[in-house]
Amino acid sequence: MIPRVLTVAGSDSGGGAGIQADLKTMLALGVHGMSVVTAVTAQNSLGVQGVWELPVEAVRAQYRAVVDDIGVQAVKTGMLASAALVEAVADLLATTEAPVVVDPVGVSKHGDPLLAAEALDCVRTRLLPTATVATPNLDEVTQITGILVEDEDGMRRAAEAILGFGPRWALIKGGHYPGDALDLLTDGHEEHWLRAPRLDNRHTHGTGCTLGSAIASHLARGLAVPEAVRAAKEYVTGAIGAGFALGAGIGPVDHGWRFR
Protein backbone atom coordinates (compact mmCIF):
# COMPACT_ATOMS: atom_id res chain seq x y z
CA MET A 1 0.00 0.00 0.00
CA ILE A 2 1.23 3.49 -0.80
CA PRO A 3 2.01 5.38 2.43
CA ARG A 4 -0.42 8.23 3.13
CA VAL A 5 0.66 11.59 4.53
CA LEU A 6 -1.62 14.42 5.63
CA THR A 7 -0.59 18.08 5.57
CA VAL A 8 -2.48 20.58 7.73
CA ALA A 9 -1.50 24.02 6.49
CA GLY A 10 -2.36 27.16 4.59
CA SER A 11 -2.51 27.53 0.83
CA ASP A 12 -0.10 29.44 -1.40
CA SER A 13 -1.79 30.84 -4.48
CA GLY A 14 1.63 31.17 -6.12
CA GLY A 15 2.22 27.44 -5.61
CA GLY A 16 5.71 27.63 -4.14
CA ALA A 17 4.97 26.99 -0.47
CA GLY A 18 2.24 25.80 1.88
CA ILE A 19 0.00 22.92 0.92
CA GLN A 20 1.03 23.12 -2.72
CA ALA A 21 4.70 22.59 -1.86
CA ASP A 22 3.83 19.82 0.59
CA LEU A 23 1.82 17.84 -1.96
CA LYS A 24 4.47 18.26 -4.67
CA THR A 25 7.10 16.96 -2.26
CA MET A 26 4.98 13.99 -1.25
CA LEU A 27 4.35 13.04 -4.88
CA ALA A 28 8.08 13.29 -5.66
CA LEU A 29 8.90 11.03 -2.70
CA GLY A 30 6.38 8.34 -3.55
CA VAL A 31 3.67 8.84 -0.95
CA HIS A 32 0.01 9.76 -1.30
CA GLY A 33 -0.44 13.33 -0.10
CA MET A 34 -3.69 14.62 1.42
CA SER A 35 -4.56 18.04 2.79
CA VAL A 36 -6.45 20.00 5.39
CA VAL A 37 -6.63 23.68 4.43
CA THR A 38 -6.37 25.99 7.45
CA ALA A 39 -6.16 29.33 5.65
CA VAL A 40 -6.28 30.76 2.15
CA THR A 41 -3.61 33.25 1.18
CA ALA A 42 -3.15 35.65 -1.69
CA GLN A 43 0.56 35.08 -2.22
CA ASN A 44 3.12 35.26 -4.99
CA SER A 45 6.88 35.61 -5.46
CA LEU A 46 6.77 39.13 -3.96
CA GLY A 47 4.99 38.33 -0.70
CA VAL A 48 1.68 37.72 1.02
CA GLN A 49 -1.08 40.13 0.06
CA GLY A 50 -3.85 38.65 2.21
CA VAL A 51 -4.76 35.83 4.61
CA TRP A 52 -8.22 34.41 5.32
CA GLU A 53 -8.53 31.76 8.04
CA LEU A 54 -10.99 28.92 7.65
CA PRO A 55 -13.45 28.26 10.49
CA VAL A 56 -12.33 25.75 13.09
CA GLU A 57 -15.27 23.50 12.23
CA ALA A 58 -14.14 23.37 8.59
CA VAL A 59 -10.62 22.37 9.61
CA ARG A 60 -11.92 19.75 12.01
CA ALA A 61 -14.29 18.30 9.39
CA GLN A 62 -11.52 18.04 6.76
CA TYR A 63 -9.21 16.28 9.20
CA ARG A 64 -11.81 13.77 10.37
CA ALA A 65 -12.93 13.09 6.78
CA VAL A 66 -9.41 12.01 5.84
CA VAL A 67 -8.23 10.27 9.00
CA ASP A 68 -11.44 8.37 9.78
CA ASP A 69 -11.82 6.99 6.25
CA ILE A 70 -8.42 6.81 4.55
CA GLY A 71 -6.02 6.80 7.49
CA VAL A 72 -2.52 8.27 7.67
CA GLN A 73 1.03 7.09 8.26
CA ALA A 74 2.30 10.61 9.08
CA VAL A 75 0.98 14.14 9.58
CA LYS A 76 2.75 17.43 8.90
CA THR A 77 1.52 20.80 10.16
CA GLY A 78 2.35 24.20 8.70
CA MET A 79 0.59 27.57 8.84
CA LEU A 80 -2.09 27.51 11.54
CA ALA A 81 -2.55 31.29 11.85
CA SER A 82 -4.60 31.65 15.07
CA ALA A 83 -4.80 30.34 18.63
CA ALA A 84 -8.17 28.73 17.90
CA LEU A 85 -6.75 26.79 14.93
CA VAL A 86 -3.64 25.74 16.87
CA GLU A 87 -5.77 24.40 19.71
CA ALA A 88 -8.14 22.56 17.37
CA VAL A 89 -5.30 20.94 15.41
CA ALA A 90 -3.48 19.97 18.62
CA ASP A 91 -6.65 18.23 19.85
CA LEU A 92 -6.95 16.36 16.54
CA LEU A 93 -3.30 15.28 16.54
CA ALA A 94 -3.67 13.91 20.06
CA THR A 95 -6.22 11.40 18.70
CA THR A 96 -4.02 10.21 15.81
CA GLU A 97 -1.46 7.42 16.17
CA ALA A 98 1.04 8.51 13.53
CA PRO A 99 4.32 10.45 13.54
CA VAL A 100 3.78 14.22 13.51
CA VAL A 101 6.12 16.81 12.01
CA VAL A 102 5.38 20.29 13.36
CA ASP A 103 6.69 23.19 11.30
CA PRO A 104 5.82 26.13 13.59
CA VAL A 105 5.35 28.61 10.76
CA GLY A 106 5.56 32.18 12.07
CA VAL A 107 6.58 34.35 9.13
CA SER A 108 6.76 33.94 5.37
CA LYS A 109 9.93 33.95 3.29
CA HIS A 110 9.31 37.66 2.71
CA GLY A 111 8.84 38.48 6.41
CA ASP A 112 5.04 38.58 6.38
CA PRO A 113 3.49 37.40 9.69
CA LEU A 114 1.60 34.09 9.39
CA LEU A 115 0.89 33.41 13.08
CA ALA A 116 -1.00 35.69 15.45
CA ALA A 117 1.06 36.79 18.45
CA GLU A 118 -1.57 35.45 20.85
CA ALA A 119 -1.19 31.98 19.29
CA LEU A 120 2.43 31.58 20.38
CA ASP A 121 1.57 30.26 23.83
CA CYS A 122 -0.73 27.66 22.27
CA VAL A 123 2.11 26.57 19.99
CA ARG A 124 4.36 26.14 23.01
CA THR A 125 1.90 24.38 25.32
CA ARG A 126 -0.46 22.54 22.96
CA LEU A 127 1.13 21.97 19.54
CA LEU A 128 4.80 21.23 20.24
CA PRO A 129 4.00 18.44 22.74
CA THR A 130 2.29 16.51 19.90
CA ALA A 131 5.38 16.57 17.67
CA THR A 132 7.58 13.65 16.81
CA VAL A 133 9.85 16.23 15.17
CA ALA A 134 9.60 20.02 15.53
CA THR A 135 11.35 21.96 12.77
CA PRO A 136 11.72 25.67 13.65
CA ASN A 137 14.03 27.93 11.67
CA LEU A 138 16.15 30.48 13.52
CA ASP A 139 13.53 33.23 13.33
CA GLU A 140 10.90 30.86 14.71
CA VAL A 141 13.29 29.76 17.47
CA THR A 142 13.58 33.38 18.58
CA GLN A 143 9.83 33.87 18.29
CA ILE A 144 9.07 30.80 20.43
CA THR A 145 11.96 30.79 22.92
CA GLY A 146 13.48 34.27 22.87
CA ILE A 147 16.89 32.77 22.04
CA LEU A 148 18.91 34.57 19.36
CA VAL A 149 21.12 31.96 17.69
CA GLU A 150 24.54 33.23 16.66
CA ASP A 151 26.68 30.09 16.74
CA GLU A 152 26.55 26.32 17.15
CA ASP A 153 26.29 26.60 20.93
CA GLY A 154 23.25 28.79 20.38
CA MET A 155 21.72 26.06 18.24
CA ARG A 156 22.23 23.61 21.11
CA ARG A 157 20.57 25.99 23.57
CA ALA A 158 17.71 26.54 21.11
CA ALA A 159 17.20 22.80 20.70
CA GLU A 160 17.15 22.31 24.47
CA ALA A 161 14.55 25.05 24.82
CA ILE A 162 12.35 23.61 22.07
CA LEU A 163 12.59 20.11 23.55
CA GLY A 164 11.47 21.59 26.85
CA PHE A 165 8.04 22.12 25.30
CA GLY A 166 7.61 18.39 24.68
CA PRO A 167 8.50 17.23 21.14
CA ARG A 168 10.49 13.99 20.91
CA TRP A 169 13.03 15.52 18.51
CA ALA A 170 13.99 19.08 17.64
CA LEU A 171 15.45 20.03 14.27
CA ILE A 172 16.93 23.52 14.47
CA LYS A 173 17.20 24.73 10.89
CA GLY A 174 20.23 26.96 10.36
CA GLY A 175 19.45 28.07 6.83
CA HIS A 176 19.67 31.72 7.90
CA TYR A 177 23.07 31.12 9.54
CA PRO A 178 26.22 32.26 7.64
CA GLY A 179 28.38 29.63 5.96
CA ASP A 180 27.21 26.11 5.18
CA ALA A 181 23.54 25.28 5.57
CA LEU A 182 23.82 23.71 9.02
CA ASP A 183 20.99 22.02 10.92
CA LEU A 184 20.98 20.35 14.34
CA LEU A 185 18.76 17.35 15.06
CA THR A 186 18.62 16.13 18.65
CA ASP A 187 16.38 14.32 21.10
CA GLY A 188 18.35 15.66 24.06
CA HIS A 189 20.63 12.62 24.17
CA GLU A 190 22.12 12.19 20.70
CA GLU A 191 23.09 14.94 18.28
CA HIS A 192 23.11 14.85 14.50
CA TRP A 193 24.71 17.80 12.68
CA LEU A 194 23.60 18.03 9.07
CA ARG A 195 25.69 20.14 6.72
CA ALA A 196 25.19 21.05 3.09
CA PRO A 197 26.94 23.65 0.93
CA ARG A 198 25.19 26.99 0.73
CA LEU A 199 24.02 27.25 -2.85
CA ASP A 200 24.16 30.48 -4.82
CA ASN A 201 20.48 30.58 -5.72
CA ARG A 202 18.02 33.19 -4.45
CA HIS A 203 14.99 31.14 -5.50
CA THR A 204 14.29 29.38 -2.20
CA HIS A 205 10.55 29.92 -1.69
CA GLY A 206 9.06 26.91 0.09
CA THR A 207 12.19 25.43 1.67
CA GLY A 208 10.67 24.99 5.14
CA CYS A 209 7.45 23.43 3.86
CA THR A 210 9.42 21.17 1.55
CA LEU A 211 11.78 19.95 4.28
CA GLY A 212 8.97 19.27 6.75
CA SER A 213 6.85 17.37 4.25
CA ALA A 214 9.90 15.39 3.08
CA ILE A 215 10.59 14.34 6.68
CA ALA A 216 6.94 13.30 7.10
CA SER A 217 7.07 11.36 3.83
CA HIS A 218 10.15 9.40 4.91
CA LEU A 219 8.67 8.72 8.34
CA ALA A 220 5.55 7.36 6.63
CA ARG A 221 7.78 5.03 4.61
CA GLY A 222 9.17 3.61 7.87
CA LEU A 223 12.49 5.41 8.31
CA ALA A 224 13.68 6.28 11.81
CA VAL A 225 13.83 10.00 12.61
CA PRO A 226 17.58 10.57 11.98
CA GLU A 227 17.46 8.71 8.66
CA ALA A 228 14.24 10.49 7.62
CA VAL A 229 15.76 13.90 8.36
CA ARG A 230 18.99 13.13 6.51
CA ALA A 231 17.08 11.93 3.45
CA ALA A 232 14.85 15.02 3.59
CA LYS A 233 17.89 17.29 3.85
CA GLU A 234 19.38 15.71 0.72
CA TYR A 235 16.11 16.16 -1.15
CA VAL A 236 15.60 19.81 -0.20
CA THR A 237 19.23 20.65 -0.99
CA GLY A 238 18.69 19.38 -4.52
CA ALA A 239 15.42 21.27 -4.76
CA ILE A 240 17.14 24.51 -3.72
CA GLY A 241 19.89 23.98 -6.25
CA ALA A 242 17.28 23.64 -8.98
CA GLY A 243 15.12 26.56 -7.77
CA PHE A 244 13.95 28.74 -10.61
CA ALA A 245 12.72 32.24 -11.35
CA LEU A 246 8.94 32.57 -11.27
CA GLY A 247 7.43 36.04 -11.13
CA ALA A 248 9.34 39.16 -10.18
CA GLY A 249 10.55 38.11 -6.72
CA ILE A 250 11.81 34.97 -4.98
CA GLY A 251 11.00 31.91 -7.07
CA PRO A 252 10.26 28.41 -5.74
CA VAL A 253 12.49 25.44 -5.14
CA ASP A 254 12.04 22.71 -7.75
CA HIS A 255 10.17 19.81 -6.16
CA GLY A 256 10.58 17.69 -9.29
CA TRP A 257 14.35 18.20 -9.63
CA ARG A 258 15.10 14.47 -9.60
CA PHE A 259 12.95 13.95 -12.69
CA ARG A 260 14.42 16.72 -14.86
Coordinates of C-alpha atoms in Angstrom, one line a residue, residues 100-104 128 131-138 140-141 144 155-156 158-160 162-163 167-175 181-188 190-195 207-208 210-216 225-226 228-234 236:
V100 CA 3.8 14.2 13.5
V101 CA 6.1 16.8 12.0
V102 CA 5.4 20.3 13.4
D103 CA 6.7 23.2 11.3
P104 CA 5.8 26.1 13.6
L128 CA 4.8 21.2 20.2
A131 CA 5.4 16.6 17.7
T132 CA 7.6 13.6 16.8
V133 CA 9.8 16.2 15.2
A134 CA 9.6 20.0 15.5
T135 CA 11.4 22.0 12.8
P136 CA 11.7 25.7 13.6
N137 CA 14.0 27.9 11.7
L138 CA 16.2 30.5 13.5
E140 CA 10.9 30.9 14.7
V141 CA 13.3 29.8 17.5
I144 CA 9.1 30.8 20.4
M155 CA 21.7 26.1 18.2
R156 CA 22.2 23.6 21.1
A158 CA 17.7 26.5 21.1
A159 CA 17.2 22.8 20.7
E160 CA 17.1 22.3 24.5
I162 CA 12.3 23.6 22.1
L163 CA 12.6 20.1 23.6
P167 CA 8.5 17.2 21.1
R168 CA 10.5 14.0 20.9
W169 CA 13.0 15.5 18.5
A170 CA 14.0 19.1 17.6
L171 CA 15.5 20.0 14.3
I172 CA 16.9 23.5 14.5
K173 CA 17.2 24.7 10.9
G174 CA 20.2 27.0 10.4
G175 CA 19.5 28.1 6.8
A181 CA 23.5 25.3 5.6
L182 CA 23.8 23.7 9.0
D183 CA 21.0 22.0 10.9
L184 CA 21.0 20.3 14.3
L185 CA 18.8 17.4 15.1
T186 CA 18.6 16.1 18.7
D187 CA 16.4 14.3 21.1
G188 CA 18.4 15.7 24.1
E190 CA 22.1 12.2 20.7
E191 CA 23.1 14.9 18.3
H192 CA 23.1 14.9 14.5
W193 CA 24.7 17.8 12.7
L194 CA 23.6 18.0 9.1
R195 CA 25.7 20.1 6.7
T207 CA 12.2 25.4 1.7
G208 CA 10.7 25.0 5.1
T210 CA 9.4 21.2 1.6
L211 CA 11.8 19.9 4.3
G212 CA 9.0 19.3 6.8
S213 CA 6.9 17.4 4.2
A214 CA 9.9 15.4 3.1
I215 CA 10.6 14.3 6.7
A216 CA 6.9 13.3 7.1
V225 CA 13.8 10.0 12.6
P226 CA 17.6 10.6 12.0
A228 CA 14.2 10.5 7.6
V229 CA 15.8 13.9 8.4
R230 CA 19.0 13.1 6.5
A231 CA 17.1 11.9 3.4
A232 CA 14.9 15.0 3.6
K233 CA 17.9 17.3 3.9
E234 CA 19.4 15.7 0.7
V236 CA 15.6 19.8 -0.2

